Tab-separated table of C-alpha atoms in Angstrom:
chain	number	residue	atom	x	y	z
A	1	UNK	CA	16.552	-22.499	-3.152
A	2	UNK	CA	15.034	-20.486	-0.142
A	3	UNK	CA	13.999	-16.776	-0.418
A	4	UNK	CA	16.313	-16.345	1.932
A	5	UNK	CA	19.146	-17.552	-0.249
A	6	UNK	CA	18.129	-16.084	-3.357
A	7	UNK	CA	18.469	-12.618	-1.080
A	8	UNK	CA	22.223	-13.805	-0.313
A	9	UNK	CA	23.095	-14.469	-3.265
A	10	UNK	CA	22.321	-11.267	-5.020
A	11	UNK	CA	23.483	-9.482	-2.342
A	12	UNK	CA	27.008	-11.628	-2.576
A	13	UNK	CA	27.084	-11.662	-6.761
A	14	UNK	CA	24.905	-9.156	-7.638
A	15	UNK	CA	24.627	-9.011	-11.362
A	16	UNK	CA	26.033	-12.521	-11.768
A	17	UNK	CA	22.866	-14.083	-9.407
A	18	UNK	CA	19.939	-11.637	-10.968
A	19	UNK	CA	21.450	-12.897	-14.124
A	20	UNK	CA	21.050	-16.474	-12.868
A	21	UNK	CA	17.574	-16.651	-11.557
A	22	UNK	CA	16.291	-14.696	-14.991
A	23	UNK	CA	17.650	-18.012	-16.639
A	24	UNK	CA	16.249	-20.568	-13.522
A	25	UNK	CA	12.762	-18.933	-13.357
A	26	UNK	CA	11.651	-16.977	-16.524
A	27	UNK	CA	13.337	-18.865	-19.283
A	28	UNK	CA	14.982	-15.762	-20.622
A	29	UNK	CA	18.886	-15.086	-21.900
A	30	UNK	CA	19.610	-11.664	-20.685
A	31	UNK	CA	22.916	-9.385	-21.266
A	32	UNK	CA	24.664	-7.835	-18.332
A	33	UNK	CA	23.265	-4.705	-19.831
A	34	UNK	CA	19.906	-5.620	-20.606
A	35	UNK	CA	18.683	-5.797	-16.731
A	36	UNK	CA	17.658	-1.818	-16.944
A	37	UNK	CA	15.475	-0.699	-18.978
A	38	UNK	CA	14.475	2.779	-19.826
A	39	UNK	CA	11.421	3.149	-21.427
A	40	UNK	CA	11.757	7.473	-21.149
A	41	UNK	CA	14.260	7.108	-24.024
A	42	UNK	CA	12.092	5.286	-26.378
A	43	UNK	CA	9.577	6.981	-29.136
A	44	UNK	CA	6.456	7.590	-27.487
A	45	UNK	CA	4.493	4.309	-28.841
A	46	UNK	CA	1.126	4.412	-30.486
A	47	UNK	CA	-1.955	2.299	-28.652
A	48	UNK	CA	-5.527	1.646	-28.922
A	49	UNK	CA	-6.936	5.044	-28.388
A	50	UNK	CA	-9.455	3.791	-25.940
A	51	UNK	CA	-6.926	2.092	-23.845
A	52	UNK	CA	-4.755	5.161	-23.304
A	53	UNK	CA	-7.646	7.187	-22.540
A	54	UNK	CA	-8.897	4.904	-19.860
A	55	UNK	CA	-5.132	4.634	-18.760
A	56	UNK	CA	-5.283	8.645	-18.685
A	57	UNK	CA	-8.561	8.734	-17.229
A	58	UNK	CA	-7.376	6.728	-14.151
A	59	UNK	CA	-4.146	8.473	-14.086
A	60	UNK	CA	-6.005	11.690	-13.498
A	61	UNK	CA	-8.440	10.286	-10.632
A	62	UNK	CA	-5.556	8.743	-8.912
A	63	UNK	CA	-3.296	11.887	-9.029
A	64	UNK	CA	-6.124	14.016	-8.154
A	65	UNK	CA	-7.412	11.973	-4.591
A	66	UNK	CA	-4.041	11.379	-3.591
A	67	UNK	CA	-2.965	15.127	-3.875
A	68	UNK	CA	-5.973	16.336	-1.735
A	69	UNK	CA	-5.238	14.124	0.826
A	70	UNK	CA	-1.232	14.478	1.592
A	71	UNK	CA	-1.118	14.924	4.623
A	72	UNK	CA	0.057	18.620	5.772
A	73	UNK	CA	2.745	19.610	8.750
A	74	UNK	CA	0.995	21.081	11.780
A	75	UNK	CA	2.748	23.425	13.708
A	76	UNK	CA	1.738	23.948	17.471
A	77	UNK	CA	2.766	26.253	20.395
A	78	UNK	CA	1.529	24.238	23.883
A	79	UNK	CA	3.278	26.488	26.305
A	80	UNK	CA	4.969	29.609	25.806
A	81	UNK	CA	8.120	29.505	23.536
A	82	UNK	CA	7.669	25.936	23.214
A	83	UNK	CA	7.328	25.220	18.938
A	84	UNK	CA	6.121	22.030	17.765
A	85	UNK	CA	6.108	20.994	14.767
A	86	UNK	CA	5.086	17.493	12.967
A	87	UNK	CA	6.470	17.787	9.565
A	88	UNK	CA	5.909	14.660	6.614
A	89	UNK	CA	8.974	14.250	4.590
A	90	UNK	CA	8.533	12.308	1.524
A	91	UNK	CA	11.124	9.089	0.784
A	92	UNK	CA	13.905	9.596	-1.260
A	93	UNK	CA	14.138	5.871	-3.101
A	94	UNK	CA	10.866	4.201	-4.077
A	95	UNK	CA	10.670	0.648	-5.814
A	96	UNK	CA	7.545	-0.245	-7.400
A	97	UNK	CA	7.267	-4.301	-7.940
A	98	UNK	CA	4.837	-5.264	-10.410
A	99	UNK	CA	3.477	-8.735	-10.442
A	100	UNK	CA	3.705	-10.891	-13.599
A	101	UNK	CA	0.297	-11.731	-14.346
A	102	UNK	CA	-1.332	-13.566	-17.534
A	103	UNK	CA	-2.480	-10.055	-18.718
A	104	UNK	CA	-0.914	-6.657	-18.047
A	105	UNK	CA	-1.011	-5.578	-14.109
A	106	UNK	CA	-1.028	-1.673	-15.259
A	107	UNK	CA	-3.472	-0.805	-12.570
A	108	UNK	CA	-0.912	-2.372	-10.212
A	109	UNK	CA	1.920	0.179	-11.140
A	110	UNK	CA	-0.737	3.559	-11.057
A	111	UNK	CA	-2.151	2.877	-7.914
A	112	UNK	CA	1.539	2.651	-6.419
A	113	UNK	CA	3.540	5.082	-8.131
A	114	UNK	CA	1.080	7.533	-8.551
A	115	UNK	CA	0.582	8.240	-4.667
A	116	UNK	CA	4.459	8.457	-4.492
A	117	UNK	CA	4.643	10.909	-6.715
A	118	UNK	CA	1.704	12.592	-4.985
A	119	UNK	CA	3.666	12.183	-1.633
A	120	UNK	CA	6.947	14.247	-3.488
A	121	UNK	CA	8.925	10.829	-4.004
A	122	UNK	CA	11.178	12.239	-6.690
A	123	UNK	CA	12.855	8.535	-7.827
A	124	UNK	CA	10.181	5.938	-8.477
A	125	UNK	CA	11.803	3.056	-10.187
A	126	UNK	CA	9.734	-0.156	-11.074
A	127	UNK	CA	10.720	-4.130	-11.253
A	128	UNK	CA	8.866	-6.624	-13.574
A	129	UNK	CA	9.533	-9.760	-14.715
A	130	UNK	CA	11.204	-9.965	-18.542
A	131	UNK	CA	8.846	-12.565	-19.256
A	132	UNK	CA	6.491	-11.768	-22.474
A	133	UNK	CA	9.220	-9.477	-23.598
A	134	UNK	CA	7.446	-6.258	-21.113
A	135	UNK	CA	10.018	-4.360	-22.433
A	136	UNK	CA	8.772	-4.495	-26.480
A	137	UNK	CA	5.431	-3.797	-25.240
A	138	UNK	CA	3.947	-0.299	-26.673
A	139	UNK	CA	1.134	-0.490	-23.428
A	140	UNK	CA	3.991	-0.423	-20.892
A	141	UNK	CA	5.895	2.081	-22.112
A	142	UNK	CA	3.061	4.367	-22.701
A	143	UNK	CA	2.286	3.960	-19.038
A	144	UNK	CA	5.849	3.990	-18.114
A	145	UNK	CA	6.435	7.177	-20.079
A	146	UNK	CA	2.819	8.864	-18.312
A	147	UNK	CA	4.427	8.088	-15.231
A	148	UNK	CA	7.614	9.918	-15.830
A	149	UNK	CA	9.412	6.444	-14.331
A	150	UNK	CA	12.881	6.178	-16.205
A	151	UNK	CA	14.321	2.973	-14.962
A	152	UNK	CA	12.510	-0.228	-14.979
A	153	UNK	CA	14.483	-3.592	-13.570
A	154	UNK	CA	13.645	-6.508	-15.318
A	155	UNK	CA	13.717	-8.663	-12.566
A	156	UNK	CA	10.847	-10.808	-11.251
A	157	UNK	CA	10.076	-12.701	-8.025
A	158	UNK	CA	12.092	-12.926	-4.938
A	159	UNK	CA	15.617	-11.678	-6.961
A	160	UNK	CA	14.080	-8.455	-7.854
A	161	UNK	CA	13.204	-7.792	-4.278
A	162	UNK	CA	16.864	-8.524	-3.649
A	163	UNK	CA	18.105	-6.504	-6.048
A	164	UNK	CA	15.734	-3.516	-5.222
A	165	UNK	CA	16.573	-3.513	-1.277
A	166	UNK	CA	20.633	-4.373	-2.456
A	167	UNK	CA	21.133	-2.878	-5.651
A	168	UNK	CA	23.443	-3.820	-8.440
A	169	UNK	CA	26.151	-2.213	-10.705
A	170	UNK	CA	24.257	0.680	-11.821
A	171	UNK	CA	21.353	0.680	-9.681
A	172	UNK	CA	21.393	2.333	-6.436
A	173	UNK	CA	19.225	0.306	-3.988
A	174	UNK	CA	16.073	2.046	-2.637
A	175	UNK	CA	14.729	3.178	0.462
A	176	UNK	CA	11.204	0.969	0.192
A	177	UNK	CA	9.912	-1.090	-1.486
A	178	UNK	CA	5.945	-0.880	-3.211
A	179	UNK	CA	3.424	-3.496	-4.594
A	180	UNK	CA	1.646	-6.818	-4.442
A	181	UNK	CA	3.239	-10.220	-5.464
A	182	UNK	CA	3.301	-13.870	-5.167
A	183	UNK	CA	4.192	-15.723	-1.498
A	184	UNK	CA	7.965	-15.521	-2.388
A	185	UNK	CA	7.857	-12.130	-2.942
A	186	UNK	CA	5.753	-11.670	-0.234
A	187	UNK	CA	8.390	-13.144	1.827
A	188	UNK	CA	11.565	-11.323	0.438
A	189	UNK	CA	9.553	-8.060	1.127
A	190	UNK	CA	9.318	-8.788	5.082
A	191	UNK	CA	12.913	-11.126	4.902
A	192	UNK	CA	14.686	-7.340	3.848
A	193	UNK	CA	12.350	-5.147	5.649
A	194	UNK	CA	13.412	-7.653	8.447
A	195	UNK	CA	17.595	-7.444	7.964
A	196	UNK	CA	16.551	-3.731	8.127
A	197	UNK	CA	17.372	-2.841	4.655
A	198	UNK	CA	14.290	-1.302	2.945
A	199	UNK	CA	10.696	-0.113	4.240
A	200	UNK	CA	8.113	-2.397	2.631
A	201	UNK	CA	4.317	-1.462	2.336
A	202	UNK	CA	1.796	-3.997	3.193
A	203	UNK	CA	1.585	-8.002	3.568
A	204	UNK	CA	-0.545	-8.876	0.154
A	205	UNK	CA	-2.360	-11.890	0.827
A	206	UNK	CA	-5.521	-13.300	-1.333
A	207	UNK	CA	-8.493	-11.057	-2.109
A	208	UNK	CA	-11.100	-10.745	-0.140
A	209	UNK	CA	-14.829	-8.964	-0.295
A	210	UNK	CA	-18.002	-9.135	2.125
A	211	UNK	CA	-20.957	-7.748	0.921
A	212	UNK	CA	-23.493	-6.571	2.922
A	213	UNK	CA	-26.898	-6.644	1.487
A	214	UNK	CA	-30.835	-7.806	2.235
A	215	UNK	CA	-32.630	-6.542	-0.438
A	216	UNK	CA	-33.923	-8.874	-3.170
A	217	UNK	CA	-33.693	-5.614	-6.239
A	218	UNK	CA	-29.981	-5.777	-5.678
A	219	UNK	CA	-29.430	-9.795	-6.573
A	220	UNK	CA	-27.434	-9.306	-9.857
A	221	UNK	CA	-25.247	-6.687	-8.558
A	222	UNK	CA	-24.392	-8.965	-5.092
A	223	UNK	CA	-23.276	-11.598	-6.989
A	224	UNK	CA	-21.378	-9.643	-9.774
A	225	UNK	CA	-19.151	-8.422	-7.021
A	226	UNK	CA	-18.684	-11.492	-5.397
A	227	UNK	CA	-17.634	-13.085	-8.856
A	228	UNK	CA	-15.632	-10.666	-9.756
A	229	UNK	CA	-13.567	-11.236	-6.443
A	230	UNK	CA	-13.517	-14.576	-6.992
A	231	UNK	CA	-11.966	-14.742	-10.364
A	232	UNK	CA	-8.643	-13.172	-8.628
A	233	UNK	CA	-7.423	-16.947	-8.046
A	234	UNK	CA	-8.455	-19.598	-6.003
A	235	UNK	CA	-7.415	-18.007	-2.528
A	236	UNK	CA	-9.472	-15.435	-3.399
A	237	UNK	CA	-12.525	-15.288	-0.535
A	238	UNK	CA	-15.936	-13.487	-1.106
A	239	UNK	CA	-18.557	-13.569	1.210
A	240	UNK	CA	-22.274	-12.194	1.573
A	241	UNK	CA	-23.419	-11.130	4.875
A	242	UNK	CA	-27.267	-11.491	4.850
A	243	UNK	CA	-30.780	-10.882	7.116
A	244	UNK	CA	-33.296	-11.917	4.315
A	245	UNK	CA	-32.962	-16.119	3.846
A	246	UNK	CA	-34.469	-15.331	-0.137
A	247	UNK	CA	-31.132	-13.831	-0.656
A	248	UNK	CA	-29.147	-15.980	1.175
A	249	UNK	CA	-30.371	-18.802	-0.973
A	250	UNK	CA	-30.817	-17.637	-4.498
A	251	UNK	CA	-26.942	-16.222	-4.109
A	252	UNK	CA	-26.108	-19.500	-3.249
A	253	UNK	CA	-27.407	-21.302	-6.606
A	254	UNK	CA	-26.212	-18.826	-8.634
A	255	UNK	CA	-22.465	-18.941	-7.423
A	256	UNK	CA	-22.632	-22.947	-6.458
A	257	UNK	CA	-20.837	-23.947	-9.902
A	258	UNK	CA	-17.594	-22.059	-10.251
A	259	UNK	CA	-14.776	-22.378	-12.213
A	260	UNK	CA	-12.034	-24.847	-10.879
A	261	UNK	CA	-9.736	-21.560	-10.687
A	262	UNK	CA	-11.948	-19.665	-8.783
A	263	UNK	CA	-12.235	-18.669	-5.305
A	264	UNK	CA	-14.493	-19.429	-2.550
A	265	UNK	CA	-17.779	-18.008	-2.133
A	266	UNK	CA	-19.880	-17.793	1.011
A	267	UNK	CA	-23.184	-17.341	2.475
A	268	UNK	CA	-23.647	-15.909	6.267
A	269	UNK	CA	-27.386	-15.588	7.333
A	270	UNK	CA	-27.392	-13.162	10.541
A	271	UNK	CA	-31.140	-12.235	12.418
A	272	UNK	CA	-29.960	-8.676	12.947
A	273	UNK	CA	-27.728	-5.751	10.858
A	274	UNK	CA	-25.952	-5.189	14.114
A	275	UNK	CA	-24.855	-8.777	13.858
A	276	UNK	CA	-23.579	-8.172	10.049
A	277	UNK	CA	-21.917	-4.876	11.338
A	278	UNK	CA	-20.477	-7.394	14.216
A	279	UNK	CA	-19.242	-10.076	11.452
A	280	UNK	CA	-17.848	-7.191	9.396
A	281	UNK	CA	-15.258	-5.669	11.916
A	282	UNK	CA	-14.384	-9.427	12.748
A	283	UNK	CA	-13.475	-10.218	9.451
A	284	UNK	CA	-11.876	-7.054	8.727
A	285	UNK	CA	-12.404	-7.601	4.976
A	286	UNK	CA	-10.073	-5.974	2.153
A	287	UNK	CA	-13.749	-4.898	0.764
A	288	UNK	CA	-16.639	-4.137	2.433
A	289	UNK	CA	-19.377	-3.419	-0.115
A	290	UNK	CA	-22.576	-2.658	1.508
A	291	UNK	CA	-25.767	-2.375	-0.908
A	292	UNK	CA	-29.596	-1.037	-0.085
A	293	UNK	CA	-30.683	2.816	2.296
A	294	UNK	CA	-30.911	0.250	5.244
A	295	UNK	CA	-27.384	-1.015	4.557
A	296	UNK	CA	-25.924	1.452	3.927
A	297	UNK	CA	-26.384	3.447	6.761
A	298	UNK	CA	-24.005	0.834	8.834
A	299	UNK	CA	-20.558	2.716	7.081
A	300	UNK	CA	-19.979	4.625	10.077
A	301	UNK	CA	-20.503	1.634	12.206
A	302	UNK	CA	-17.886	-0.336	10.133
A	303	UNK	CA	-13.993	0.350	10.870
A	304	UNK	CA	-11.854	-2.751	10.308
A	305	UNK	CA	-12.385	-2.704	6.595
A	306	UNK	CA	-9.649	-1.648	3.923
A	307	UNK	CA	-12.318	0.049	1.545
A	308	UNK	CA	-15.901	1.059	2.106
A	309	UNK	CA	-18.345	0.424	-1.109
A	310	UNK	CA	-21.416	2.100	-0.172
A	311	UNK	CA	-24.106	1.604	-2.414
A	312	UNK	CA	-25.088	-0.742	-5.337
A	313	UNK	CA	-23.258	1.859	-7.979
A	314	UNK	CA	-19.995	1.530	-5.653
A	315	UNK	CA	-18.808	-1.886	-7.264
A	316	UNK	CA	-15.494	-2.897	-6.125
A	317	UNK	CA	-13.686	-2.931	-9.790
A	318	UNK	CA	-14.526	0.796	-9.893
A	319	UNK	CA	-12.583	1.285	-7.026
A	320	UNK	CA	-10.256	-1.239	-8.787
A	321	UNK	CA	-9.648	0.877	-11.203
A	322	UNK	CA	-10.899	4.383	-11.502
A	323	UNK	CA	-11.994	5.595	-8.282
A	324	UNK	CA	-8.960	7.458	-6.970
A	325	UNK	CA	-7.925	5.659	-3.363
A	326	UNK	CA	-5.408	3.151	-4.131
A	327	UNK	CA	-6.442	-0.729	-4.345
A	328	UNK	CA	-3.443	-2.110	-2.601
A	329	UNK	CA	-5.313	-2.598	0.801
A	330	UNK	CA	-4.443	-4.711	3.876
A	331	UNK	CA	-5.849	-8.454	4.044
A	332	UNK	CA	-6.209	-11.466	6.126
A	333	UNK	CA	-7.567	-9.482	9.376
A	334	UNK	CA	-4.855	-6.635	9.545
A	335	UNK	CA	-7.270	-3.729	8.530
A	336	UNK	CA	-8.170	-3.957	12.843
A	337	UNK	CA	-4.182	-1.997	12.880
A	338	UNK	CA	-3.606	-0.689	9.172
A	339	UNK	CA	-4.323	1.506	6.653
A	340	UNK	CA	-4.385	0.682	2.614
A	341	UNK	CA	-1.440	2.223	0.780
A	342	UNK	CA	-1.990	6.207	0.164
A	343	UNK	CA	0.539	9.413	0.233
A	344	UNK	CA	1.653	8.565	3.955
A	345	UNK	CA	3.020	5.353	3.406
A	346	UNK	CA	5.560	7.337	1.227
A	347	UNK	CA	5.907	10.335	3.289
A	348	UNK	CA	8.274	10.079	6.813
A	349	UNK	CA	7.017	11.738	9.825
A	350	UNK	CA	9.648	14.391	11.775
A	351	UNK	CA	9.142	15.319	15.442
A	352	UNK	CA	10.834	19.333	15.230
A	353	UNK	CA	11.045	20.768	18.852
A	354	UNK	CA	12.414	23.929	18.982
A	355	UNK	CA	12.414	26.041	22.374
A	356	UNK	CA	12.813	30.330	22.657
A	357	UNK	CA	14.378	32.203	26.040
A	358	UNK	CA	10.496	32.860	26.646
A	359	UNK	CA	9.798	29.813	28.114
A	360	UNK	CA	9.262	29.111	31.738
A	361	UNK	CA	11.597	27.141	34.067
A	362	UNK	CA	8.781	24.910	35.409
A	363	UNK	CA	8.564	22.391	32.216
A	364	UNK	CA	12.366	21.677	33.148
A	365	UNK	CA	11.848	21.104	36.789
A	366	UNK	CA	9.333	18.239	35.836
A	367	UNK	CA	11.371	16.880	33.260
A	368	UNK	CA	14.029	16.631	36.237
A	369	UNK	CA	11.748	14.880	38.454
A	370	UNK	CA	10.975	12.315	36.130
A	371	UNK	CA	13.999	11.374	34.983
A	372	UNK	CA	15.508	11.262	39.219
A	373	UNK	CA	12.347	9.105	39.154
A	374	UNK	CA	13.824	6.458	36.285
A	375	UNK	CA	17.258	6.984	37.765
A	376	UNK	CA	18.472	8.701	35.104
A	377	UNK	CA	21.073	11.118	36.720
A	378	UNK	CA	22.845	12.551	33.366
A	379	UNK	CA	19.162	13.335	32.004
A	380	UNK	CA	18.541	15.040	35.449
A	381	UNK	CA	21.161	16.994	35.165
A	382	UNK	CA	21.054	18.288	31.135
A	383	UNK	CA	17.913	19.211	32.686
A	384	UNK	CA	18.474	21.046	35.631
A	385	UNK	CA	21.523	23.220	33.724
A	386	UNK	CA	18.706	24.574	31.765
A	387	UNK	CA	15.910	24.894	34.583
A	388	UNK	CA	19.039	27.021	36.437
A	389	UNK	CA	19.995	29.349	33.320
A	390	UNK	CA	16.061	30.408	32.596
A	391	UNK	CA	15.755	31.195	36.256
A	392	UNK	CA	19.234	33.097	35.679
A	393	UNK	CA	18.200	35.015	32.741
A	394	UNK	CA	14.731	35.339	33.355
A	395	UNK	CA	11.670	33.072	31.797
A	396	UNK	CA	8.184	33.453	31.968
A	397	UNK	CA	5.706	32.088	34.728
A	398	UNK	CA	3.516	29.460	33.791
C-alpha cells in the first residue's frame, strides 16, 4: 500500500487500520486496548546506574540550553500610541515519533521533547513501534517517566503518523508532529502537514558531516568523526574538506575499506581556506566540524551549516548526545533556509497591534492612499472613518 493510503485508512477505520498495519509490518498481536501505553503509571524501574546518570546528565544539558534560549516577546512603541507586540505562544499538542532502530533511539526522544517542554508545550505524547516489546523495557520507561510523557502510542511507521495527525478512540490528535524516521515516515509527515492537518518539523534525510581540517596532529580525530558519521547507514555522507595533500591522502587509506553498511566517505583537496569556506556553504552540511587555530577561525564565515563543531574537542557525537542544542538538524542542502529543531519550532509567533486615542491621524491617511492605490475601496474607507474621528477628537501631530 501507498503512504498515502495507509493515511486513509486510519483516518477512515481508525483503531481497526492501526490495528492492521501492527499485524502487516511489526509482526505483533495487539488488543484494542493495548495501543496506549502509559509508562507514568508503572513502578519507577531500576537500570544500570551509569546509564541513568548519563540519561540524567543529558537531560540536564538539554533542558538547560534550550531554556536560555526561548525566545522572549518584544514589545515596541514606533509612533505614538501605536503598541506592538511580537509574542511566542507555545503549541498545545506535540507528537514525538521515535524511530525503531536496532538499539534504543533515547537520544532521539530528549532532544525532541525536551525543547518542547522548554518551549511550555504542556502535552508531549510519543509514538514507537511495539516491536522488541518497548513497552517491557525498564530503559524506556525510566526515560519516559524523566520526561514526565504519560501516553506513548505504540504505533510505528507511516500508521503512527496517521494516527498522531488523526487520532483514534482515546487519543486526541495533535497539533505537530516531532522526530526523525524512515522515507515512509518521512513522507506521511509532509503527506499530513500537506492535507493541512498537523505542523511537522524538519525533512530528515541521511546524515551528513564535512570536516574542515589541514593539520597533520589532528589525523585520528578527522577520521573518527567521519566514521562515526558513516556508521549511521549507508546514505550516510561524510566528507573532508582539505588544503594539505598529506591529509588528503592518508584519510583516504585509512577510510578506503569500510563496512558494506557504511556510508560514503570523501576527500576534497581545495588550494585555498576561502575555497573550503566556499565548498562549505554549498554543501550546507548537517555538520560542519572544523579542526586546527587556522580552521577554526572560518566559523563566522560559515552560515549554511546545521551545527558548527569548532575545534578538535568539539566531536560531533558530543553534540550527539550531551551538548545541549538539539541533533535533529536540517539535511540535503536546506540549512541555506532553515534552522535545526530548538524551542521555536514549538513556540507560535502572534502579531498584537493595539492602538491608544494618542495617536496621530497621518498613519491613517497613508494607509488610505495605499489601499485607493490597490483598489481596495472598503479598506479605504475602514480607514478614512478612523483618520476622520482622530481629527474629530483630537490626535497628536507626527
Amino acid at each position: 500500500m501507498t503512504v498515502s493510503e495507509i493515511l486513509d485508512d486510519i483516518r477512515d477505520e481508525g483503531v481497526v487500520a492501526a490495528l492492521k498495519y501492527t499485524r502487516l509490518y511489526d509482526a505483533i498481536e495487539l488488543g484494542q486496548n493495548d495501543l496506549i501505553w502509559h509508562p507514568l503509571l508503572q513502578e519507577p524501574p531500576v537500570i544500570d546506574w551509569e546509564i541513568a546518570e548519563a540519561i540524567d546528565f543529558a537531560i540536564d544539558q538539554i533542558r538547560t540550553f534550550h531554556e536560555q534560549t526561548k525566545p522572549a516577546s518584544v514589545v515596541t512603541e514606533p509612533l505614538p500610541g501605536v503598541h506592538l507586540e511580537e509574542r511566542y505562544h507555545p503549541l498545545g499538542r506535540v507528537g514525538i515519533y521515535i524511530p525503531n532502530g536496532q538499539f534504543p533511539l533515547i537520544s532521539t526522544l530528549l532532544m525532541t521533547a525536551i525543547p518542547a517542554r522548554a518551549a511550555g508545550v504542556t502535552e508531549v505524547l510519543a509514538a514507537m513501534s511495539p516491536r522488541d516489546r518497548v513497552f517491557a523495557q525498564p530503559l524506556w520507561t525510566y526515560v519516559f517517566q524523566r520526561l514526565n510523557i504519560s501516553d506513548v502510542l505504540l504505533l510505528g511507521g507511516a500508521q503512527a503518523i496517521g494516527a498522531l495527525a488523526y487520532g483514534l478512540e482515546n487519543f486526541s490528535p495533535v497539533d505537530f508532529i516531532a522526530g526523525p524516521g524512515n522515507r515512509y515516515v518521512a513522507e506521511a509527515k509532509r503527506e499530513v502537514a500537506r492535507r493541512g492537518l498537523v505542523g511537522i518539523d524538519l525533512y530528515a534525510g541521511p546524515s551528513e558531516v564535512l570536516v574542515i581540517a589541514n593539520e597533520m596532529q589532528w589525523l585520528d580525530y578527522v577520521v573518527s568523526d567521519l566514521m562515526a558519521q558513516a556508521e549511521h547507514d549507508r546514505d550516510a555522507r561524510a566528507e573532508l574538506v582539505t588544503t594539505n595533500p598529506e591529509l588528503a591522502e592518508v584519510v583516504r587509506e585509512r577510510t578506503r575499506e569500510l563496512a558494506s553498511d557504511m556510508g560514503m566517505i570523501t576527500v576534497t583537496e581545495v588550494e585555498t581556506l576561502q575555497d573550503a569556506v566556499r565548498v562549505a556553504n554549498d554543501r550546507a552540511p548537517e555538520h560542519l566540524g572544523l579542526m586546527g587555530a587556522e580552521v577554526e577561525a572560518l566559523a563566522d564565515d560559515i552560515w549554511t551549516a546545521g551545527a558548527i563543531f569548532v575545534g578538535p574537542l568539539a566531536g560531533q557525537a558530543f553534540g550527539d548526545y550531551v551538548a545541549g542544542p538539539s541533533h535533529v538538524l536540517p539535511t540535503g542542502g536546506v540549512g541555506r533556509f532553515q534552522s535545526g529543531l530548538s524551542t521555536r519550532t514549538f513556540m507560535k509567533r502572534i502579531s498584537v497591534i493595539q492602538v491608544s486615542p494618542t495617536v496621530s491621524p497621518k498613519p491613517y491617511q497613508h494607509a488610505a492612499v495605499l489601499a485607493h492605490l490597490e483598489g481596495l475601496l472598503r479598506h479605504e474607507q475602514s480607514m478614512r472613518l478612523r483618520q476622520s474621528w482622530l481629527q474629530t477628537h483630537g490626535g497628536t501631530n507626527l
